[in-house]
């Protein structure tokens, strides 16, 4: 812990040096950030070590303002002279950018006054040998599950600890250490033209919160086995369930559409929807940037603005955009403390588990994988490749592949029928499976 | 042309006072373990970007990244470490970490020697310096004006210019030392149009391993501005796309993303060594119709995906993947080639010194056929004509791939009729080229916009193809 405090003090000093250098070079305001991350990544495949990677990433970035003209620069070089050179590069850029009334630091009175400890730092004293052992155990659990598991892409364990410090010429400076650890496994079933693969992973701030190596491997194996014998279905219109891991992508589409940069560019399908009904009235979506050990938790946003929990959607009504100080000024609104993105989103689940949700679906498609990036953010038109399972009378009948699902995101949101209790808690967006109204499914 | 190795030495070794005997020392230490092969990858990369939005130069950024990656290989095992500090002590430490993959007991004595490839496919220029800042800013303003001049319905123009100057020096345990200077420029235009309460967008852009002059030649960049507006206006009138399986005619150029996704990834050496690709073990078999010949060609002068040497020092090559429908070969880096008893095809690439190399594509395209593109369209009674695409993705194991059309039209009774909204196309890689019944004579390469992602690493690539007809492909519309 002392090491990390020393290192943090060192990074704070670098931020202060950069801000002073910017002032010396004539900038009227400046902001700077430094990050440092060390990690280990170990992969095993077919019971043997494949790669051992020791990672060590560092970077510093500075933005300078001359009135309302902005310039930015960054470097991975931490030598003392690099600070001066990087600030100089940013100042040179600012000579050529245009006066922009919205450009500048976030307002001083919005700076975080306190920096609560969000319990993000849980280093894992795992040696290479132990990491290899965990990877082997994980992959073996998948491969030993069933003789139809024929090959493997292996298992990978990663463990990272990092530090980030941000400061600006309002006098704000803040920083905190964090850690993240993960274990993943991907295996292949079947032979030749009928091969399928699937994967599973666990990820957490603290190693104690990871799923066991056995559980991850078994889940990867089960998912692969479930896909064997997949076929195309006929083109049809049918209701669709997005399994929790895939429903995350729907929340991501929402946050993309209500982010400030999409709104002021008028490139969002949710333009002018604040205080409007965009979901059915049972839908509540909440952001909690202060969630202890949360994957995206932060006491302040990437401009130093204090973060706080808030509703994005309440009773189906859009209650907040996601704004930085820049996009807020463009829209004549206030920053929502979302510079750098959204932090720990969750949607309230109803009372049904996935089995009950399948019964409510009746006959239709359960989507467990999506391919491609087929959302037009301006119109909400949606079309993506998919794989999953065909369901009749609430029962999974067979796996399907080589199909697309299409619709419009606004209608998909409005047609949301229920959110199940099978919440995927691994990432920045926590949700259970979504039951949507009919979508067009293209197949044979 | 100046000696790339000298340029790379000056940029990467000289500031740290590193001499060849220091490199020998690091290599000797690496090989003191039972290591089969090792390499050291020095890199200094400078990136500059400018963004215009709302008619003003809103942002500019300058980024310097440098460091060195050390890799040690023992059988199928790889040890890897890197550092941002190009100095002897950091280099020795990274070497010690990387070689821990293997037992001790080896012995090595390496004397590095510079090796130049026979040809270079781009000039060793610094593209950042090929226009003044004032000229870069002026070019962006011209793009804004050109886009807005096209049509009053244009409400937003976002234009960007990016230049990267990448200098690498690669030292291998066989003593081979090589260097490369890789310029890369990119220009993008994104427009929003609005009419009667409807909004749409259009994208266009291009790039090359050249200086910024590339964008001024033949009013190339102004062409991107016009093209982005044209696409957005077409989409404003688009009707719902059809859903189901139908004949699809793909236009020339960027639709070659089909080849990249449907077969390219599946032919990368790592997947085939491991037997995880739907194309594993299929060399010599028919995977396409007679008309189809597909290559991966890193030797096209000045192209975005071209490489004089790859990131393992192997010269760029033109590799035949499919010849007259028969699968001929895979794309290899040194590790996978060695394990399969063959030679690298110059496809060993890495995003940076902080990433491990693996087999990656360069410029992947299909050679021209004999058909007149107009006759290809005329041959379709009812189908889709897709001329522009967003991105794509593939599952190399099941072979299923997608690519998303951003500009497409219905073909009805042999004629192109209404524009349709964007839709994802899905198919099976090992099948799709067996359904190509007509190949046009109009081979075109893309404008230089491709970026390929694999295992979290991004590298610039190119694609291309002539107009071609796929008899059956699933189109993911709503109608």
GROMACS .gro file of C-alpha atoms in nm, chain B residues 46 48 50 62 125-133 135-136 163-165 183 185 210-213:
model
   24
  490UNK     CA    1   0.376   1.022  -3.355
  492UNK     CA    2  -0.156   1.418  -3.502
  494UNK     CA    3  -0.748   1.775  -3.633
  506UNK     CA    4  -0.063   1.539  -3.076
  569UNK     CA    5   0.850   1.048  -4.498
  570UNK     CA    6   0.706   1.219  -4.192
  571UNK     CA    7   0.350   1.286  -4.311
  572UNK     CA    8   0.282   1.527  -4.021
  573UNK     CA    9   0.518   1.773  -4.186
  574UNK     CA   10   0.380   1.747  -4.540
  575UNK     CA   11   0.141   2.039  -4.486
  576UNK     CA   12   0.171   2.333  -4.250
  577UNK     CA   13  -0.081   2.360  -3.969
  579UNK     CA   14  -0.282   2.440  -4.464
  580UNK     CA   15  -0.434   2.148  -4.269
  607UNK     CA   16  -0.143   1.162  -3.975
  608UNK     CA   17   0.080   0.899  -3.817
  609UNK     CA   18   0.456   0.867  -3.842
  627UNK     CA   19   0.364   0.706  -4.292
  629UNK     CA   20  -0.270   0.967  -4.344
  654UNK     CA   21   0.167   0.891  -4.820
  655UNK     CA   22   0.176   1.257  -4.726
  656UNK     CA   23  -0.124   1.490  -4.709
  657UNK     CA   24  -0.071   1.577  -5.075
   0.00000   0.00000   0.00000
